[in-house]
mmCIF file of C-alpha atoms in Angstrom:
data_model
loop_
_atom_site.group_PDB
_atom_site.id
_atom_site.type_symbol
_atom_site.label_atom_id
_atom_site.label_comp_id
_atom_site.label_asym_id
_atom_site.label_seq_id
_atom_site.Cartn_x
_atom_site.Cartn_y
_atom_site.Cartn_z
ATOM 1 C CA MET A 27 183.073 -26.033 80.212
ATOM 2 C CA SER A 28 183.906 -28.904 77.858
ATOM 3 C CA ARG A 29 182.396 -29.953 74.574
ATOM 4 C CA LYS A 30 179.726 -31.810 76.547
ATOM 5 C CA THR A 31 177.535 -28.813 75.889
ATOM 6 C CA GLY A 32 175.901 -27.300 78.942
ATOM 7 C CA HIS A 33 177.706 -29.512 81.442
ATOM 8 C CA ILE A 34 180.718 -29.125 83.687
ATOM 9 C CA GLU A 35 184.002 -30.447 82.311
ATOM 10 C CA GLY A 36 184.764 -34.036 83.182
ATOM 11 C CA LYS A 37 181.133 -35.041 83.507
ATOM 12 C CA SER A 38 180.213 -37.789 81.059
ATOM 13 C CA GLN A 39 177.530 -36.668 78.628
ATOM 14 C CA THR A 40 176.648 -37.217 74.993
ATOM 15 C CA LEU A 41 179.089 -35.489 72.637
ATOM 16 C CA THR A 42 177.501 -32.685 70.664
ATOM 17 C CA ALA A 43 180.510 -30.837 69.215
ATOM 18 C CA PRO A 44 184.251 -31.257 68.524
ATOM 19 C CA ALA A 45 186.708 -30.649 71.335
ATOM 20 C CA PRO A 46 187.594 -26.940 71.717
ATOM 21 C CA PHE A 47 191.053 -25.469 71.250
ATOM 22 C CA ALA A 48 192.865 -24.335 74.376
ATOM 23 C CA ASP A 49 193.389 -20.807 73.041
ATOM 24 C CA GLU A 50 189.660 -20.451 72.461
ATOM 25 C CA THR A 51 188.745 -21.295 76.018
ATOM 26 C CA SER A 52 190.320 -21.153 79.463
ATOM 27 C CA CYS A 53 190.475 -23.454 82.437
ATOM 28 C CA GLN A 54 187.312 -22.814 84.417
ATOM 29 C CA CYS A 55 187.770 -25.145 87.356
ATOM 30 C CA ARG A 56 185.420 -23.880 90.070
ATOM 31 C CA ALA A 57 187.392 -25.350 92.952
ATOM 32 C CA PRO A 58 190.933 -24.146 93.735
ATOM 33 C CA HIS A 59 193.460 -26.096 91.673
ATOM 34 C CA GLU A 60 195.526 -27.844 94.280
ATOM 35 C CA LYS A 61 198.117 -30.461 93.414
ATOM 36 C CA LEU A 62 196.835 -34.044 93.518
ATOM 37 C CA THR A 63 198.688 -37.251 94.165
ATOM 38 C CA ILE A 64 198.031 -40.354 92.082
ATOM 39 C CA ALA A 65 196.355 -41.998 95.085
ATOM 40 C CA GLN A 66 193.971 -39.044 95.495
ATOM 41 C CA ALA A 67 193.198 -38.977 91.787
ATOM 42 C CA ARG A 68 192.407 -42.690 91.747
ATOM 43 C CA LEU A 69 190.048 -42.344 94.688
ATOM 44 C CA GLY A 70 188.040 -39.775 92.752
ATOM 45 C CA THR A 71 187.637 -36.012 92.865
ATOM 46 C CA PRO A 72 184.662 -33.650 93.055
ATOM 47 C CA VAL A 73 182.702 -33.135 89.869
ATOM 48 C CA ASP A 74 183.903 -29.550 89.544
ATOM 49 C CA ARG A 75 187.529 -30.609 90.070
ATOM 50 C CA PRO A 76 188.431 -33.166 87.386
ATOM 51 C CA VAL A 77 191.939 -34.550 87.180
ATOM 52 C CA ARG A 78 193.630 -32.728 84.301
ATOM 53 C CA VAL A 79 195.664 -35.242 82.270
ATOM 54 C CA TYR A 80 197.967 -34.149 79.457
ATOM 55 C CA ALA A 81 199.084 -36.223 76.465
ATOM 56 C CA ASP A 82 200.998 -34.940 73.460
ATOM 57 C CA GLY A 83 202.294 -36.116 70.117
ATOM 58 C CA ILE A 84 202.474 -35.543 66.372
ATOM 59 C CA PHE A 85 199.414 -37.671 65.497
ATOM 60 C CA ASP A 86 200.221 -37.858 61.788
ATOM 61 C CA LEU A 87 197.860 -40.189 59.894
ATOM 62 C CA PHE A 88 195.743 -40.557 63.037
ATOM 63 C CA HIS A 89 195.154 -44.291 63.606
ATOM 64 C CA SER A 90 193.876 -46.771 66.169
ATOM 65 C CA GLY A 91 197.187 -46.797 68.066
ATOM 66 C CA HIS A 92 196.798 -43.058 68.738
ATOM 67 C CA ALA A 93 193.166 -43.515 69.756
ATOM 68 C CA ARG A 94 193.989 -46.361 72.156
ATOM 69 C CA ALA A 95 196.711 -44.296 73.845
ATOM 70 C CA LEU A 96 194.272 -41.409 74.336
ATOM 71 C CA MET A 97 191.629 -43.794 75.630
ATOM 72 C CA GLN A 98 194.065 -45.046 78.264
ATOM 73 C CA ALA A 99 194.966 -41.481 79.264
ATOM 74 C CA LYS A 100 191.294 -40.542 79.530
ATOM 75 C CA THR A 101 190.421 -43.547 81.706
ATOM 76 C CA LEU A 102 193.370 -43.344 84.111
ATOM 77 C CA PHE A 103 191.162 -41.783 86.770
ATOM 78 C CA PRO A 104 187.419 -41.823 87.525
ATOM 79 C CA ASN A 105 186.976 -38.103 86.893
ATOM 80 C CA SER A 106 189.435 -36.856 84.286
ATOM 81 C CA TYR A 107 189.764 -34.071 81.730
ATOM 82 C CA LEU A 108 192.086 -34.918 78.837
ATOM 83 C CA LEU A 109 194.162 -32.185 77.224
ATOM 84 C CA VAL A 110 196.045 -33.192 74.065
ATOM 85 C CA GLY A 111 198.991 -31.196 72.798
ATOM 86 C CA VAL A 112 199.768 -31.327 69.069
ATOM 87 C CA CYS A 113 203.118 -30.053 67.809
ATOM 88 C CA SER A 114 203.222 -27.646 64.873
ATOM 89 C CA ASP A 115 204.672 -28.360 61.439
ATOM 90 C CA ASP A 116 207.756 -26.255 62.144
ATOM 91 C CA LEU A 117 208.700 -28.149 65.300
ATOM 92 C CA THR A 118 207.876 -31.537 63.807
ATOM 93 C CA HIS A 119 209.826 -30.991 60.602
ATOM 94 C CA LYS A 120 212.756 -29.708 62.611
ATOM 95 C CA PHE A 121 213.011 -32.490 65.186
ATOM 96 C CA LYS A 122 211.311 -35.496 63.579
ATOM 97 C CA GLY A 123 210.790 -35.107 59.850
ATOM 98 C CA PHE A 124 208.215 -34.351 57.203
ATOM 99 C CA THR A 125 204.588 -35.251 57.864
ATOM 100 C CA VAL A 126 201.880 -36.478 55.523
ATOM 101 C CA MET A 127 199.187 -34.329 57.133
ATOM 102 C CA ASN A 128 199.715 -30.664 57.847
ATOM 103 C CA GLU A 129 199.180 -29.198 61.315
ATOM 104 C CA THR A 130 195.626 -28.036 60.635
ATOM 105 C CA GLU A 131 194.589 -31.515 59.523
ATOM 106 C CA ARG A 132 196.237 -33.039 62.574
ATOM 107 C CA TYR A 133 194.538 -30.566 64.927
ATOM 108 C CA GLU A 134 191.140 -31.356 63.425
ATOM 109 C CA ALA A 135 191.724 -35.104 63.651
ATOM 110 C CA LEU A 136 192.296 -34.788 67.396
ATOM 111 C CA ARG A 137 189.283 -32.543 67.908
ATOM 112 C CA HIS A 138 187.016 -35.299 66.624
ATOM 113 C CA CYS A 139 188.375 -38.063 68.828
ATOM 114 C CA ARG A 140 185.794 -38.970 71.474
ATOM 115 C CA TYR A 141 188.368 -39.189 74.301
ATOM 116 C CA VAL A 142 189.752 -35.677 73.835
ATOM 117 C CA ASP A 143 188.306 -32.811 75.885
ATOM 118 C CA GLU A 144 190.631 -30.040 74.707
ATOM 119 C CA VAL A 145 193.315 -29.594 72.038
ATOM 120 C CA ILE A 146 196.415 -27.474 72.597
ATOM 121 C CA ARG A 147 197.841 -26.239 69.296
ATOM 122 C CA ASP A 148 201.568 -25.656 68.783
ATOM 123 C CA ALA A 149 202.465 -27.695 71.848
ATOM 124 C CA PRO A 150 206.093 -27.525 73.061
ATOM 125 C CA TRP A 151 208.514 -30.292 72.114
ATOM 126 C CA THR A 152 209.747 -30.472 75.691
ATOM 127 C CA LEU A 153 207.439 -29.714 78.622
ATOM 128 C CA THR A 154 208.301 -26.743 80.858
ATOM 129 C CA PRO A 155 207.063 -25.827 84.336
ATOM 130 C CA GLU A 156 205.446 -22.702 82.883
ATOM 131 C CA PHE A 157 203.464 -24.745 80.374
ATOM 132 C CA LEU A 158 202.309 -27.220 83.037
ATOM 133 C CA GLU A 159 201.266 -24.414 85.360
ATOM 134 C CA LYS A 160 199.527 -22.413 82.636
ATOM 135 C CA HIS A 161 197.256 -25.330 81.720
ATOM 136 C CA LYS A 162 196.909 -26.572 85.315
ATOM 137 C CA ILE A 163 198.118 -30.034 84.346
ATOM 138 C CA ASP A 164 198.037 -32.673 87.077
ATOM 139 C CA PHE A 165 199.551 -35.638 85.240
ATOM 140 C CA VAL A 166 201.381 -36.382 81.974
ATOM 141 C CA ALA A 167 200.448 -39.609 80.170
ATOM 142 C CA HIS A 168 202.706 -41.319 77.627
ATOM 143 C CA ASP A 169 204.130 -44.765 76.973
ATOM 144 C CA ASP A 170 207.190 -45.613 79.043
ATOM 145 C CA ILE A 171 209.494 -46.264 76.064
ATOM 146 C CA PRO A 172 212.291 -43.656 75.904
ATOM 147 C CA TYR A 173 211.564 -41.070 73.209
ATOM 148 C CA SER A 174 214.913 -39.894 71.862
ATOM 149 C CA SER A 175 214.780 -36.566 70.055
ATOM 150 C CA ALA A 176 216.213 -33.050 70.035
ATOM 151 C CA GLY A 177 219.555 -34.264 71.364
ATOM 152 C CA SER A 178 217.966 -36.071 74.326
ATOM 153 C CA ASP A 179 217.792 -39.779 75.047
ATOM 154 C CA ASP A 180 214.277 -39.280 76.372
ATOM 155 C CA VAL A 181 212.324 -36.010 76.172
ATOM 156 C CA TYR A 182 210.131 -37.194 79.076
ATOM 157 C CA LYS A 183 213.077 -38.082 81.305
ATOM 158 C CA HIS A 184 212.774 -34.948 83.445
ATOM 159 C CA ILE A 185 209.082 -35.760 84.053
ATOM 160 C CA LYS A 186 209.790 -39.369 84.979
ATOM 161 C CA GLU A 187 212.650 -38.456 87.330
ATOM 162 C CA ALA A 188 211.044 -35.375 88.854
ATOM 163 C CA ALA A 189 212.344 -34.318 92.250
ATOM 164 C CA THR A 190 210.005 -33.548 95.124
ATOM 165 C CA CYS A 191 209.173 -29.891 95.404
ATOM 166 C CA HIS A 192 205.965 -27.961 95.950
ATOM 167 C CA SER A 193 206.630 -25.164 93.494
ATOM 168 C CA ALA A 194 209.238 -24.496 90.855
ATOM 169 C CA ARG A 195 209.373 -20.868 91.948
ATOM 170 C CA SER A 196 209.929 -21.626 95.670
ATOM 171 C CA CYS A 197 212.266 -24.552 95.135
ATOM 172 C CA ARG A 198 215.895 -23.377 95.566
ATOM 173 C CA ALA A 199 217.419 -26.767 94.890
ATOM 174 C CA PHE A 200 217.466 -26.073 91.151
ATOM 175 C CA PRO A 201 218.578 -23.044 89.174
ATOM 176 C CA ALA A 202 216.102 -20.764 87.443
ATOM 177 C CA GLY A 203 214.712 -22.138 84.219
ATOM 178 C CA PHE A 204 215.339 -25.762 85.225
ATOM 179 C CA LEU A 205 212.857 -27.986 83.389
ATOM 180 C CA PHE A 206 211.634 -30.118 86.277
ATOM 181 C CA PRO A 207 207.847 -30.072 86.752
ATOM 182 C CA LEU A 208 205.996 -28.494 89.618
ATOM 183 C CA CYS A 209 205.766 -31.706 91.594
ATOM 184 C CA SER A 210 207.042 -35.248 91.474
ATOM 185 C CA GLY A 211 204.981 -38.233 90.434
ATOM 186 C CA MET A 212 203.359 -36.517 87.457
ATOM 187 C CA PHE A 213 204.222 -39.148 84.843
ATOM 188 C CA VAL A 214 201.662 -41.913 84.311
ATOM 189 C CA PRO A 215 202.649 -44.595 81.747
ATOM 190 C CA THR A 216 200.314 -45.976 79.104
ATOM 191 C CA GLN A 217 200.710 -49.078 76.961
ATOM 192 C CA ARG A 218 201.845 -48.778 73.360
ATOM 193 C CA THR A 219 199.765 -50.602 70.737
ATOM 194 C CA GLU A 220 201.955 -53.048 68.844
ATOM 195 C CA GLY A 221 201.597 -53.624 65.116
ATOM 196 C CA ILE A 222 200.369 -50.160 64.171
ATOM 197 C CA SER A 223 202.202 -46.876 63.803
ATOM 198 C CA THR A 224 202.465 -43.964 61.398
ATOM 199 C CA SER A 225 205.844 -45.246 60.208
ATOM 200 C CA ASP A 226 204.355 -48.672 59.469
ATOM 201 C CA ILE A 227 201.558 -47.117 57.385
ATOM 202 C CA ILE A 228 204.015 -44.983 55.397
ATOM 203 C CA THR A 229 206.209 -48.061 54.837
ATOM 204 C CA ARG A 230 203.242 -49.921 53.335
ATOM 205 C CA ILE A 231 202.484 -47.008 51.008
ATOM 206 C CA VAL A 232 206.105 -46.743 49.857
ATOM 207 C CA ARG A 233 206.365 -50.507 49.382
ATOM 208 C CA ASP A 234 203.214 -50.619 47.211
ATOM 209 C CA TYR A 235 203.761 -47.246 45.566
ATOM 210 C CA ASP A 236 203.032 -48.505 42.024
ATOM 211 C CA VAL A 237 199.703 -49.981 43.113
ATOM 212 C CA TYR A 238 198.507 -46.744 44.709
ATOM 213 C CA ALA A 239 199.799 -44.619 41.813
ATOM 214 C CA ARG A 240 197.868 -46.755 39.317
ATOM 215 C CA ARG A 241 194.770 -46.666 41.510
ATOM 216 C CA ASN A 242 194.783 -42.875 41.734
ATOM 217 C CA LEU A 243 195.384 -42.531 37.997
ATOM 218 C CA GLN A 244 192.253 -44.626 37.482
ATOM 219 C CA ARG A 245 190.345 -42.349 39.842
ATOM 220 C CA GLY A 246 191.115 -39.259 37.803
ATOM 221 C CA TYR A 247 194.279 -37.833 39.371
ATOM 222 C CA THR A 248 196.805 -36.451 36.908
ATOM 223 C CA ALA A 249 200.402 -37.575 36.584
ATOM 224 C CA LYS A 250 201.468 -34.111 37.698
ATOM 225 C CA GLU A 251 199.445 -34.354 40.902
ATOM 226 C CA LEU A 252 200.993 -37.755 41.621
ATOM 227 C CA ASN A 253 204.489 -36.577 40.645
ATOM 228 C CA VAL A 254 204.694 -39.405 38.117
ATOM 229 C CA SER A 255 206.911 -39.166 35.022
ATOM 230 C CA PHE A 256 205.494 -39.413 31.496
ATOM 231 C CA ILE A 257 206.975 -42.878 30.939
ATOM 232 C CA ASN A 258 205.681 -44.224 34.248
ATOM 233 C CA GLU A 259 202.252 -42.753 33.551
ATOM 234 C CA LYS A 260 202.042 -44.664 30.251
ATOM 235 C CA LYS A 261 203.336 -47.809 31.942
ATOM 236 C CA TYR A 262 200.737 -47.558 34.727
ATOM 237 C CA ARG A 263 197.897 -46.921 32.292
ATOM 238 C CA PHE A 264 198.967 -49.904 30.187
ATOM 239 C CA GLN A 265 199.092 -52.075 33.298
ATOM 240 C CA ASN A 266 195.593 -50.896 34.219
ATOM 241 C CA GLN A 267 194.321 -51.962 30.769
ATOM 242 C CA VAL A 268 196.010 -55.346 31.141
ATOM 243 C CA ASP A 269 194.405 -55.789 34.570
ATOM 244 C CA LYS A 270 190.987 -54.943 33.113
ATOM 245 C CA MET A 271 191.442 -57.576 30.401
ATOM 246 C CA LYS A 272 192.529 -60.122 32.999
ATOM 247 C CA GLU A 273 189.458 -59.321 35.043
ATOM 248 C CA LYS A 274 187.198 -59.767 32.008
ATOM 249 C CA VAL A 275 188.808 -63.105 31.168
ATOM 250 C CA LYS A 276 188.442 -64.182 34.781
ATOM 251 C CA ASN A 277 184.757 -63.241 34.762
ATOM 252 C CA VAL A 278 184.218 -65.157 31.495
ATOM 253 C CA GLU A 279 185.960 -68.212 32.939
ATOM 254 C CA GLU A 280 183.845 -68.067 36.079
ATOM 255 C CA LYS A 281 180.646 -67.740 34.038
ATOM 256 C CA SER A 282 181.764 -70.627 31.801
ATOM 257 C CA LYS A 283 182.407 -72.792 34.844
ATOM 258 C CA GLU A 284 178.974 -71.934 36.187
ATOM 259 C CA PHE A 285 177.394 -72.824 32.822
ATOM 260 C CA VAL A 286 179.264 -76.150 32.624
ATOM 261 C CA ASN A 287 178.262 -76.982 36.185
ATOM 262 C CA LYS A 288 174.626 -76.244 35.396
ATOM 263 C CA VAL A 289 174.788 -78.408 32.238
ATOM 264 C CA GLU A 290 176.363 -81.238 34.230
ATOM 265 C CA GLU A 291 173.665 -80.980 36.888
ATOM 266 C CA LYS A 292 170.882 -80.969 34.290
ATOM 267 C CA SER A 293 172.446 -83.861 32.315
ATOM 268 C CA HIS A 294 172.751 -85.840 35.528
ATOM 269 C CA ASP A 295 169.077 -85.211 36.258
ATOM 270 C CA LEU A 296 168.109 -86.180 32.703
ATOM 271 C CA ILE A 297 170.120 -89.410 32.875
ATOM 272 C CA GLN A 298 168.569 -90.255 36.209
ATOM 273 C CA LYS A 299 165.073 -89.600 34.877
ATOM 274 C CA TRP A 300 165.855 -91.625 31.700
ATOM 275 C CA GLU A 301 167.019 -94.550 33.840
ATOM 276 C CA GLU A 302 163.820 -94.407 35.868
ATOM 277 C CA LYS A 303 161.681 -94.213 32.721
ATOM 278 C CA SER A 304 163.652 -97.022 31.060
ATOM 279 C CA ARG A 305 163.057 -99.287 34.062
ATOM 280 C CA GLU A 306 159.387 -98.458 33.896
ATOM 281 C CA PHE A 307 159.311 -99.118 30.115
ATOM 282 C CA ILE A 308 161.096 -102.467 30.500
ATOM 283 C CA GLY A 309 158.727 -103.464 33.276
ATOM 284 C CA ASN A 310 155.711 -102.598 31.157
ATOM 285 C CA PHE A 311 157.222 -104.451 28.184
ATOM 286 C CA LEU A 312 157.775 -107.580 30.272
ATOM 287 C CA GLU A 313 154.271 -107.374 31.670
ATOM 288 C CA LEU A 314 152.947 -107.311 28.124
ATOM 289 C CA PHE A 315 155.387 -109.537 26.172
ATOM 290 C CA GLY A 316 157.053 -111.624 28.882
ATOM 291 C CA PRO A 317 156.431 -115.346 29.622
ATOM 292 C CA ASP A 318 153.622 -114.426 31.951
ATOM 293 C CA GLY A 319 152.603 -111.324 30.027
ATOM 294 C CA ALA A 320 149.151 -110.327 28.912
ATOM 295 C CA LEU A 321 149.906 -111.050 25.245
ATOM 296 C CA GLU A 322 150.868 -114.619 25.978
ATOM 297 C CA ILE A 323 147.744 -115.087 28.005
ATOM 298 C CA LEU A 324 145.543 -113.659 25.262
ATOM 299 C CA SER A 325 147.388 -115.474 22.448
ATOM 300 C CA GLY A 326 146.725 -118.894 23.918
ATOM 301 C CA LYS A 327 149.450 -119.877 26.320
ATOM 302 C CA GLY A 328 147.679 -118.571 29.365
ATOM 303 C CA MET A 329 144.175 -118.639 27.836
ATOM 304 C CA GLY A 330 144.225 -122.241 26.550
ATOM 305 C CA ARG A 331 145.026 -124.189 23.371
ATOM 306 C CA LYS A 332 144.251 -123.085 19.817
ATOM 307 C CA SER A 333 141.688 -124.796 17.661
ATOM 308 C CA GLU A 334 142.308 -126.229 14.241
ATOM 309 C CA ARG A 335 141.146 -122.996 12.606
ATOM 310 C CA GLY A 336 143.651 -120.943 14.639
ATOM 311 C CA SER A 337 141.216 -119.156 16.942
ATOM 312 C CA PRO A 338 141.936 -119.422 20.671
ATOM 313 C CA VAL A 339 140.001 -121.864 22.799
ATOM 314 C CA LEU A 340 138.934 -120.181 25.984
ATOM 315 C CA PRO A 341 139.393 -121.978 29.297
ATOM 316 C CA GLY A 342 136.222 -123.836 30.268
ATOM 317 C CA TRP A 343 135.098 -124.037 26.657
ATOM 318 C CA ARG A 344 135.439 -126.424 23.691
ATOM 319 C CA LYS A 345 134.931 -126.143 19.960
ATOM 320 C CA ASP A 346 132.005 -127.905 18.321
ATOM 321 C CA SER A 347 131.852 -129.140 14.709
ATOM 322 C CA THR A 348 130.798 -125.705 13.503
ATOM 323 C CA GLY A 349 133.701 -123.946 15.232
ATOM 324 C CA HIS A 350 131.647 -122.289 17.936
ATOM 325 C CA ASN A 351 132.565 -122.206 21.607
ATOM 326 C CA ARG A 352 130.724 -124.724 23.710
ATOM 327 C CA CYS A 353 130.740 -125.124 27.447
ATOM 328 C CA ARG A 354 132.787 -128.129 28.401
ATOM 329 C CA HIS A 355 129.941 -129.134 30.581
ATOM 330 C CA GLY A 356 127.755 -129.692 27.482
ATOM 331 C CA ARG A 357 125.841 -126.432 27.328
ATOM 332 C CA GLY A 358 125.778 -123.816 24.622
ATOM 333 C CA GLY A 359 127.490 -120.403 24.850
ATOM 334 C CA GLY A 360 124.563 -118.044 24.866
ATOM 335 C CA THR A 361 124.740 -114.813 26.810
ATOM 336 C CA LYS A 362 121.964 -115.998 29.128
ATOM 337 C CA HIS A 363 123.734 -119.256 29.935
ATOM 338 C CA LYS A 364 124.877 -119.640 33.533
ATOM 339 C CA CYS A 365 127.450 -122.377 34.120
ATOM 340 C CA LYS A 366 126.381 -124.274 37.165
ATOM 341 C CA LEU A 367 129.844 -125.758 37.723
ATOM 342 C CA ARG A 368 131.565 -122.336 37.765
ATOM 343 C CA LYS A 369 130.979 -119.161 39.656
ATOM 344 C CA PRO A 370 129.888 -116.127 37.644
ATOM 345 C CA GLY A 371 132.923 -113.967 36.837
ATOM 346 C CA ASP A 372 135.443 -116.828 36.780
ATOM 347 C CA LEU A 373 137.576 -117.262 33.688
ATOM 348 C CA GLY A 374 135.672 -119.512 31.343
ATOM 349 C CA CYS A 375 132.240 -118.621 32.673
ATOM 350 C CA PRO A 376 130.067 -117.820 29.628
ATOM 351 C CA SER A 377 128.315 -115.012 31.469
ATOM 352 C CA SER A 378 131.495 -112.962 31.639
ATOM 353 C CA MET A 379 133.767 -114.227 28.834
ATOM 354 C CA PRO A 380 134.075 -112.317 25.548
ATOM 355 C CA SER A 381 133.184 -113.920 22.262
ATOM 356 C CA THR A 382 135.756 -115.601 20.052
ATOM 357 C CA ARG A 383 135.637 -112.799 17.517
ATOM 358 C CA SER A 384 136.416 -110.128 20.133
ATOM 359 C CA VAL A 385 139.405 -112.135 21.414
ATOM 360 C CA GLU A 386 140.754 -112.603 17.920
ATOM 361 C CA ALA A 387 140.357 -108.891 17.202
ATOM 362 C CA PHE A 388 142.255 -107.993 20.375
ATOM 363 C CA CYS A 389 145.096 -110.404 19.584
ATOM 364 C CA SER A 390 145.435 -109.081 16.028
ATOM 365 C CA GLN A 391 145.773 -105.546 17.398
ATOM 366 C CA VAL A 392 148.414 -106.549 19.929
ATOM 367 C CA THR A 393 150.510 -108.517 17.455
#
């Protein structure tokens, strides 16, 4: 059974638990485990007989390149069960070098990858027929680039160039202990993801070491934990203070720019409003004091000529010897008078015109 709880291995179900370790379970294929060819595997197998695909590696600083390789291995065939071998610290340090993550961390990282069905701890550096037979492995998946290590140009060379034989035990063409697999055609290549690798990540960290050391000092790590000398610790802390000051200055500058921009926007709006109001004021001024303005009309230019005493003579009226307004048509200016030669409401009609005193009072207020 796989980590798809309650379902047969290889059957796609919702993940409910991490992938199990190989030494905590055993292969429980219900059908006899007969050797499959690639053509048979690609056509599909019974549900209770998934194609057992093996992929191995160090998987230090587990990243997307690792995950993509495992995804390819998992999806090589319609019904597959992916076993992933992870080499121990001892083997890795001996043949490849020191790792960032220890073996336990690397095992756990693989267990929580969605493509992995089973994790084999302390996997061998070079695959043997006994290992392949023990775990009932049908195919080995890895990128096709030669992997030189442990004195070999390619540790997968014997898998790629496997001779045809039905069983390592019955095959007499090779001496005992020869490392060819049980059958030929077991190697299935995957594509390597360019631009991402554990070495690339470590190179970035080493290149920007000072940045990460300062960051971790800020986060509360001690100089001893970071293996930083006393002088470098003081230098990093000083640089952190300088960076904080720079950040404050930058924030002040940004806020100042925002304030200036707001002032400019408001001043622009005020100027625009002032221009509109000034146009309106000038227009009103011209309407009142211009050549055709109301003041000119009321002061005599538009209303008529002035009399000898200085009071305005209203259109349609004349001054008599006493200085009173008289209708030009010979009638007096009483309020009940209706000028027969003018329509009521016309300028100069005595029924609608103000008295001389009211006109003079208005003009004195205006001037």
